[in-house]
């Protein structure tokens, strides 16, 4: 039987074998086309690690930006709403003021001077509402001829006076004629300036078409 020879592997042998193995590994990688990062370890370790958001989950920076945008949008919406409310309140106030002024104008009666001009103008306004024809000129002309503008003038000499119904007032109207042609809304007093004018104009319109057509005693 052959004799087995015992081979003792020393520390130096182990180091040599390790070097050969390592060299063979490098050669094998190169031969098989294997890829490796050829950069030095120091270069690879110095690359900064960037924060990457998980799918659908924003980073803290993104969340802060979104929160700021939402806050700004809410403030802008609140400002628009406040402006709209202010404009609406101002419009409502303006409309109420206009309505109040309109009501005041309607409630306040028209003022007329207490003289011949005022009496004629007030009579004309009443005549217009009652569809009684006549003009300022026609009324004024006949008044000056009949009474010279004196609302208390009385004719105590003509046939009417002799019959006990004297002509009175601005347009010298007798009581029966005044009663028959009195215009509602005026005093029922023969010598009241406005009542006298409107009753006489109403009578003249019925008999002559208009007080404007009267140029003498009527």
PDB file of C-alpha atoms in Angstrom:
ATOM      1  CA  UNK A   1       0.000   0.000   0.000  1.00  0.00           C
ATOM      2  CA  UNK A   2       1.446   3.477  -0.927  1.00  0.00           C
ATOM      3  CA  UNK A   3       2.381   5.731   1.890  1.00  0.00           C
ATOM      4  CA  UNK A   4       0.351   8.880   2.343  1.00  0.00           C
ATOM      5  CA  UNK A   5       2.370  11.999   2.752  1.00  0.00           C
ATOM      6  CA  UNK A   6       0.921  14.648   5.070  1.00  0.00           C
ATOM      7  CA  UNK A   7       1.145  18.162   3.633  1.00  0.00           C
ATOM      8  CA  UNK A   8       1.117  20.975   6.173  1.00  0.00           C
ATOM      9  CA  UNK A   9      -0.491  24.215   4.972  1.00  0.00           C
ATOM     10  CA  UNK A  10       1.178  27.137   6.522  1.00  0.00           C
ATOM     11  CA  UNK A  11      -0.170  30.689   7.055  1.00  0.00           C
ATOM     12  CA  UNK A  12       1.816  31.904   4.088  1.00  0.00           C
ATOM     13  CA  UNK A  13       0.161  29.333   1.907  1.00  0.00           C
ATOM     14  CA  UNK A  14      -3.326  30.481   2.970  1.00  0.00           C
ATOM     15  CA  UNK A  15      -2.530  34.089   2.086  1.00  0.00           C
ATOM     16  CA  UNK A  16      -1.207  33.087  -1.286  1.00  0.00           C
ATOM     17  CA  UNK A  17      -4.318  31.072  -1.995  1.00  0.00           C
ATOM     18  CA  UNK A  18      -6.589  33.934  -1.025  1.00  0.00           C
ATOM     19  CA  UNK A  19      -4.747  36.249  -3.405  1.00  0.00           C
ATOM     20  CA  UNK A  20      -5.150  33.745  -6.232  1.00  0.00           C
ATOM     21  CA  UNK A  21      -8.853  33.338  -5.537  1.00  0.00           C
ATOM     22  CA  UNK A  22      -9.432  37.080  -5.490  1.00  0.00           C
ATOM     23  CA  UNK A  23      -7.521  37.475  -8.732  1.00  0.00           C
ATOM     24  CA  UNK A  24      -9.551  34.737 -10.296  1.00  0.00           C
ATOM     25  CA  UNK A  25     -12.805  36.371  -9.244  1.00  0.00           C
ATOM     26  CA  UNK A  26     -11.839  39.648 -10.875  1.00  0.00           C
ATOM     27  CA  UNK A  27     -10.856  37.843 -14.007  1.00  0.00           C
ATOM     28  CA  UNK A  28     -14.137  35.926 -14.044  1.00  0.00           C
ATOM     29  CA  UNK A  29     -16.191  39.070 -13.707  1.00  0.00           C
ATOM     30  CA  UNK A  30     -14.340  40.742 -16.522  1.00  0.00           C
ATOM     31  CA  UNK A  31     -14.724  37.678 -18.714  1.00  0.00           C
ATOM     32  CA  UNK A  32     -18.446  37.296 -18.201  1.00  0.00           C
ATOM     33  CA  UNK A  33     -19.183  40.986 -18.889  1.00  0.00           C
ATOM     34  CA  UNK A  34     -20.411  41.603 -15.335  1.00  0.00           C
ATOM     35  CA  UNK A  35     -20.990  45.263 -14.451  1.00  0.00           C
ATOM     36  CA  UNK A  36     -19.760  46.943 -11.379  1.00  0.00           C
ATOM     37  CA  UNK A  37     -19.480  50.486 -10.106  1.00  0.00           C
ATOM     38  CA  UNK A  38     -15.958  51.439 -11.031  1.00  0.00           C
ATOM     39  CA  UNK A  39     -16.072  54.639  -8.943  1.00  0.00           C
ATOM     40  CA  UNK A  40     -14.058  54.722  -5.744  1.00  0.00           C
ATOM     41  CA  UNK A  41     -15.885  53.896  -2.584  1.00  0.00           C
ATOM     42  CA  UNK A  42     -15.353  57.455  -1.362  1.00  0.00           C
ATOM     43  CA  UNK A  43     -17.133  58.890  -4.457  1.00  0.00           C
ATOM     44  CA  UNK A  44     -20.071  56.533  -4.164  1.00  0.00           C
ATOM     45  CA  UNK A  45     -20.574  57.216  -0.482  1.00  0.00           C
ATOM     46  CA  UNK A  46     -20.562  61.023  -0.978  1.00  0.00           C
ATOM     47  CA  UNK A  47     -23.725  61.124  -3.196  1.00  0.00           C
ATOM     48  CA  UNK A  48     -26.513  62.952  -1.293  1.00  0.00           C
ATOM     49  CA  UNK A  49     -29.637  60.984  -0.630  1.00  0.00           C
ATOM     50  CA  UNK A  50     -32.668  62.933  -1.940  1.00  0.00           C
ATOM     51  CA  UNK A  51     -36.042  62.644  -0.106  1.00  0.00           C
ATOM     52  CA  UNK A  52     -38.438  60.805  -2.313  1.00  0.00           C
ATOM     53  CA  UNK A  53     -42.171  60.936  -1.572  1.00  0.00           C
ATOM     54  CA  UNK A  54     -43.974  57.686  -1.472  1.00  0.00           C
ATOM     55  CA  UNK A  55     -46.652  57.259  -4.098  1.00  0.00           C
ATOM     56  CA  UNK A  56     -49.522  59.677  -3.308  1.00  0.00           C
ATOM     57  CA  UNK A  57     -47.903  60.939  -0.074  1.00  0.00           C
ATOM     58  CA  UNK A  58     -46.556  64.568  -0.261  1.00  0.00           C
ATOM     59  CA  UNK A  59     -43.379  65.578   1.427  1.00  0.00           C
ATOM     60  CA  UNK A  60     -43.443  68.023   4.328  1.00  0.00           C
ATOM     61  CA  UNK A  61     -42.417  70.851   1.951  1.00  0.00           C
ATOM     62  CA  UNK A  62     -45.243  70.033  -0.454  1.00  0.00           C
ATOM     63  CA  UNK A  63     -47.762  69.880   2.398  1.00  0.00           C
ATOM     64  CA  UNK A  64     -46.632  73.268   3.734  1.00  0.00           C
ATOM     65  CA  UNK A  65     -46.916  74.832   0.261  1.00  0.00           C
ATOM     66  CA  UNK A  66     -50.387  73.408  -0.269  1.00  0.00           C
ATOM     67  CA  UNK A  67     -51.525  74.615   3.160  1.00  0.00           C
ATOM     68  CA  UNK A  68     -50.237  78.121   2.371  1.00  0.00           C
ATOM     69  CA  UNK A  69     -52.073  78.144  -0.963  1.00  0.00           C
ATOM     70  CA  UNK A  70     -55.315  76.996   0.669  1.00  0.00           C
ATOM     71  CA  UNK A  71     -55.003  79.704   3.338  1.00  0.00           C
ATOM     72  CA  UNK A  72     -54.431  82.373   0.679  1.00  0.00           C
ATOM     73  CA  UNK A  73     -57.437  81.135  -1.308  1.00  0.00           C
ATOM     74  CA  UNK A  74     -59.654  81.243   1.783  1.00  0.00           C
ATOM     75  CA  UNK A  75     -58.528  84.796   2.575  1.00  0.00           C
ATOM     76  CA  UNK A  76     -59.230  85.887  -1.008  1.00  0.00           C
ATOM     77  CA  UNK A  77     -62.682  84.286  -0.921  1.00  0.00           C
ATOM     78  CA  UNK A  78     -63.456  85.938   2.409  1.00  0.00           C
ATOM     79  CA  UNK A  79     -62.341  89.318   1.029  1.00  0.00           C
ATOM     80  CA  UNK A  80     -64.563  88.912  -2.057  1.00  0.00           C
ATOM     81  CA  UNK A  81     -67.518  87.922   0.125  1.00  0.00           C
ATOM     82  CA  UNK A  82     -66.975  90.910   2.420  1.00  0.00           C
ATOM     83  CA  UNK A  83     -66.794  93.252  -0.584  1.00  0.00           C
ATOM     84  CA  UNK A  84     -69.968  91.776  -2.060  1.00  0.00           C
ATOM     85  CA  UNK A  85     -71.796  92.189   1.254  1.00  0.00           C
ATOM     86  CA  UNK A  86     -70.591  95.789   1.545  1.00  0.00           C
ATOM     87  CA  UNK A  87     -71.707  96.568  -2.009  1.00  0.00           C
ATOM     88  CA  UNK A  88     -75.112  94.969  -1.382  1.00  0.00           C
ATOM     89  CA  UNK A  89     -75.563  96.947   1.839  1.00  0.00           C
ATOM     90  CA  UNK A  90     -74.600 100.187   0.090  1.00  0.00           C
ATOM     91  CA  UNK A  91     -77.018  99.470  -2.769  1.00  0.00           C
ATOM     92  CA  UNK A  92     -79.805  98.704  -0.313  1.00  0.00           C
ATOM     93  CA  UNK A  93     -79.100 101.917   1.606  1.00  0.00           C
ATOM     94  CA  UNK A  94     -79.122 103.982  -1.602  1.00  0.00           C
ATOM     95  CA  UNK A  95     -82.384 102.425  -2.780  1.00  0.00           C
ATOM     96  CA  UNK A  96     -84.021 103.071   0.606  1.00  0.00           C
ATOM     97  CA  UNK A  97     -82.891 106.689   0.562  1.00  0.00           C
ATOM     98  CA  UNK A  98     -84.291 107.137  -2.962  1.00  0.00           C
ATOM     99  CA  UNK A  99     -87.568 105.507  -1.919  1.00  0.00           C
ATOM    100  CA  UNK A 100     -87.780 107.749   1.147  1.00  0.00           C
ATOM    101  CA  UNK A 101     -87.175 110.857  -0.946  1.00  0.00           C
ATOM    102  CA  UNK A 102     -89.830 109.724  -3.426  1.00  0.00           C
ATOM    103  CA  UNK A 103     -92.295 109.122  -0.592  1.00  0.00           C
ATOM    104  CA  UNK A 104     -91.537 112.522   0.894  1.00  0.00           C
ATOM    105  CA  UNK A 105     -92.120 114.192  -2.476  1.00  0.00           C
ATOM    106  CA  UNK A 106     -95.430 112.393  -2.892  1.00  0.00           C
ATOM    107  CA  UNK A 107     -96.516 113.109   0.670  1.00  0.00           C
ATOM    108  CA  UNK A 108     -95.662 116.813   0.571  1.00  0.00           C
ATOM    109  CA  UNK A 109     -98.432 118.802  -1.168  1.00  0.00           C
ATOM    110  CA  UNK A 110     -97.438 121.281  -3.812  1.00  0.00           C
ATOM    111  CA  UNK A 111     -97.145 124.774  -2.427  1.00  0.00           C
ATOM    112  CA  UNK A 112     -98.802 127.755  -4.115  1.00  0.00           C
ATOM    113  CA  UNK A 113     -98.363 131.431  -3.363  1.00  0.00           C
ATOM    114  CA  UNK A 114    -101.297 133.150  -1.750  1.00  0.00           C
ATOM    115  CA  UNK A 115    -101.746 135.689  -4.554  1.00  0.00           C
ATOM    116  CA  UNK A 116    -103.395 135.876  -7.966  1.00  0.00           C
ATOM    117  CA  UNK A 117    -100.584 133.970  -9.676  1.00  0.00           C
ATOM    118  CA  UNK A 118    -100.730 131.181  -7.084  1.00  0.00           C
ATOM    119  CA  UNK A 119    -104.550 130.954  -7.253  1.00  0.00           C
ATOM    120  CA  UNK A 120    -104.512 130.667 -11.033  1.00  0.00           C
ATOM    121  CA  UNK A 121    -101.772 128.018 -11.009  1.00  0.00           C
ATOM    122  CA  UNK A 122    -103.517 125.939  -8.362  1.00  0.00           C
ATOM    123  CA  UNK A 123    -106.797 126.187 -10.296  1.00  0.00           C
ATOM    124  CA  UNK A 124    -105.043 125.072 -13.508  1.00  0.00           C
ATOM    125  CA  UNK A 125    -103.628 121.979 -11.748  1.00  0.00           C
ATOM    126  CA  UNK A 126    -107.128 121.076 -10.513  1.00  0.00           C
ATOM    127  CA  UNK A 127    -108.613 121.775 -13.947  1.00  0.00           C
ATOM    128  CA  UNK A 128    -106.051 119.481 -15.553  1.00  0.00           C
ATOM    129  CA  UNK A 129    -106.983 116.622 -13.215  1.00  0.00           C
ATOM    130  CA  UNK A 130    -110.698 117.212 -13.910  1.00  0.00           C
ATOM    131  CA  UNK A 131    -110.199 117.606 -17.682  1.00  0.00           C
ATOM    132  CA  UNK A 132    -111.490 121.191 -17.641  1.00  0.00           C
ATOM    133  CA  UNK A 133    -109.968 123.207 -20.519  1.00  0.00           C
ATOM    134  CA  UNK A 134    -108.397 126.616 -20.010  1.00  0.00           C
ATOM    135  CA  UNK A 135    -105.082 128.413 -19.985  1.00  0.00           C
ATOM    136  CA  UNK A 136    -103.273 130.807 -17.673  1.00  0.00           C
ATOM    137  CA  UNK A 137    -103.756 133.618 -20.174  1.00  0.00           C
ATOM    138  CA  UNK A 138    -107.490 132.960 -20.566  1.00  0.00           C
ATOM    139  CA  UNK A 139    -108.084 132.906 -16.803  1.00  0.00           C
ATOM    140  CA  UNK A 140    -105.916 135.934 -16.064  1.00  0.00           C
ATOM    141  CA  UNK A 141    -107.478 138.030 -18.837  1.00  0.00           C
ATOM    142  CA  UNK A 142    -111.043 137.392 -17.681  1.00  0.00           C
ATOM    143  CA  UNK A 143    -110.203 137.843 -13.984  1.00  0.00           C
ATOM    144  CA  UNK A 144    -108.700 141.267 -14.621  1.00  0.00           C
ATOM    145  CA  UNK A 145    -111.740 142.336 -16.613  1.00  0.00           C
ATOM    146  CA  UNK A 146    -114.304 141.035 -14.090  1.00  0.00           C
ATOM    147  CA  UNK A 147    -112.704 141.907 -10.720  1.00  0.00           C
ATOM    148  CA  UNK A 148    -109.263 143.440 -11.287  1.00  0.00           C
ATOM    149  CA  UNK A 149    -107.889 140.505  -9.272  1.00  0.00           C
ATOM    150  CA  UNK A 150    -109.913 141.194  -6.092  1.00  0.00           C
ATOM    151  CA  UNK A 151    -111.292 137.883  -4.676  1.00  0.00           C
ATOM    152  CA  UNK A 152    -113.830 139.816  -2.560  1.00  0.00           C
ATOM    153  CA  UNK A 153    -115.221 141.918  -5.374  1.00  0.00           C
ATOM    154  CA  UNK A 154    -119.068 142.134  -5.449  1.00  0.00           C
ATOM    155  CA  UNK A 155    -121.300 143.501  -8.198  1.00  0.00           C
ATOM    156  CA  UNK A 156    -124.229 145.170  -6.452  1.00  0.00           C
ATOM    157  CA  UNK A 157    -125.751 147.016  -9.380  1.00  0.00           C
ATOM    158  CA  UNK A 158    -126.499 144.566 -12.276  1.00  0.00           C
ATOM    159  CA  UNK A 159    -129.594 142.476 -12.877  1.00  0.00           C
ATOM    160  CA  UNK A 160    -128.268 139.653 -10.736  1.00  0.00           C
ATOM    161  CA  UNK A 161    -127.807 142.018  -7.813  1.00  0.00           C
ATOM    162  CA  UNK A 162    -131.326 143.359  -8.278  1.00  0.00           C
ATOM    163  CA  UNK A 163    -132.549 139.744  -8.209  1.00  0.00           C
ATOM    164  CA  UNK A 164    -130.766 139.137  -4.930  1.00  0.00           C
ATOM    165  CA  UNK A 165    -127.948 136.974  -6.295  1.00  0.00           C
ATOM    166  CA  UNK A 166    -125.046 139.361  -6.889  1.00  0.00           C
ATOM    167  CA  UNK A 167    -121.938 138.236  -8.768  1.00  0.00           C
ATOM    168  CA  UNK A 168    -118.946 137.731  -6.515  1.00  0.00           C
ATOM    169  CA  UNK A 169    -115.291 136.802  -6.572  1.00  0.00           C
ATOM    170  CA  UNK A 170    -112.486 136.862  -9.073  1.00  0.00           C
ATOM    171  CA  UNK A 171    -114.636 135.770 -12.021  1.00  0.00           C
ATOM    172  CA  UNK A 172    -117.916 137.278 -10.738  1.00  0.00           C
ATOM    173  CA  UNK A 173    -119.944 134.098 -10.311  1.00  0.00           C
ATOM    174  CA  UNK A 174    -123.472 134.048  -8.847  1.00  0.00           C
ATOM    175  CA  UNK A 175    -124.305 131.526  -6.127  1.00  0.00           C
ATOM    176  CA  UNK A 176    -126.605 129.256  -8.229  1.00  0.00           C
ATOM    177  CA  UNK A 177    -123.947 128.936 -10.951  1.00  0.00           C
ATOM    178  CA  UNK A 178    -121.261 128.248  -8.347  1.00  0.00           C
ATOM    179  CA  UNK A 179    -123.379 125.529  -6.741  1.00  0.00           C
ATOM    180  CA  UNK A 180    -124.103 123.890 -10.101  1.00  0.00           C
ATOM    181  CA  UNK A 181    -120.484 123.961 -11.374  1.00  0.00           C
ATOM    182  CA  UNK A 182    -118.542 123.617  -8.120  1.00  0.00           C
ATOM    183  CA  UNK A 183    -115.489 121.399  -8.597  1.00  0.00           C
ATOM    184  CA  UNK A 184    -114.888 118.748  -5.948  1.00  0.00           C
ATOM    185  CA  UNK A 185    -111.704 119.201  -3.995  1.00  0.00           C
ATOM    186  CA  UNK A 186    -112.146 122.964  -3.696  1.00  0.00           C
ATOM    187  CA  UNK A 187    -113.841 124.832  -0.805  1.00  0.00           C
ATOM    188  CA  UNK A 188    -117.597 125.278  -1.103  1.00  0.00           C
ATOM    189  CA  UNK A 189    -117.284 129.007  -0.661  1.00  0.00           C
ATOM    190  CA  UNK A 190    -118.187 131.358  -3.506  1.00  0.00           C
ATOM    191  CA  UNK A 191    -115.481 133.911  -2.741  1.00  0.00           C
ATOM    192  CA  UNK A 192    -112.662 131.383  -2.225  1.00  0.00           C
ATOM    193  CA  UNK A 193    -110.217 132.327  -5.002  1.00  0.00           C
ATOM    194  CA  UNK A 194    -109.437 128.791  -6.238  1.00  0.00           C
ATOM    195  CA  UNK A 195    -113.015 127.549  -5.881  1.00  0.00           C
ATOM    196  CA  UNK A 196    -114.331 130.632  -7.741  1.00  0.00           C
ATOM    197  CA  UNK A 197    -111.868 130.261 -10.627  1.00  0.00           C
ATOM    198  CA  UNK A 198    -112.396 126.521 -11.150  1.00  0.00           C
ATOM    199  CA  UNK A 199    -116.190 126.763 -10.948  1.00  0.00           C
ATOM    200  CA  UNK A 200    -116.220 129.654 -13.447  1.00  0.00           C
ATOM    201  CA  UNK A 201    -113.850 127.733 -15.775  1.00  0.00           C
ATOM    202  CA  UNK A 202    -116.077 124.647 -15.496  1.00  0.00           C
ATOM    203  CA  UNK A 203    -119.166 126.751 -16.368  1.00  0.00           C
ATOM    204  CA  UNK A 204    -117.370 128.470 -19.288  1.00  0.00           C
ATOM    205  CA  UNK A 205    -116.182 125.092 -20.648  1.00  0.00           C
ATOM    206  CA  UNK A 206    -119.771 123.811 -20.601  1.00  0.00           C
ATOM    207  CA  UNK A 207    -121.213 126.905 -22.275  1.00  0.00           C
ATOM    208  CA  UNK A 208    -118.390 128.264 -24.465  1.00  0.00           C
ATOM    209  CA  UNK A 209    -115.951 125.342 -24.806  1.00  0.00           C
ATOM    210  CA  UNK A 210    -113.282 127.032 -22.677  1.00  0.00           C
ATOM    211  CA  UNK A 211    -112.684 130.111 -20.552  1.00  0.00           C
ATOM    212  CA  UNK A 212    -110.225 131.072 -23.275  1.00  0.00           C
ATOM    213  CA  UNK A 213    -113.188 131.738 -25.585  1.00  0.00           C
ATOM    214  CA  UNK A 214    -114.720 134.303 -23.212  1.00  0.00           C
ATOM    215  CA  UNK A 215    -113.941 137.975 -23.906  1.00  0.00           C
ATOM    216  CA  UNK A 216    -116.855 139.739 -22.262  1.00  0.00           C
ATOM    217  CA  UNK A 217    -119.580 139.261 -19.668  1.00  0.00           C
ATOM    218  CA  UNK A 218    -120.652 135.664 -19.649  1.00  0.00           C
TER     219      UNK A 218
END
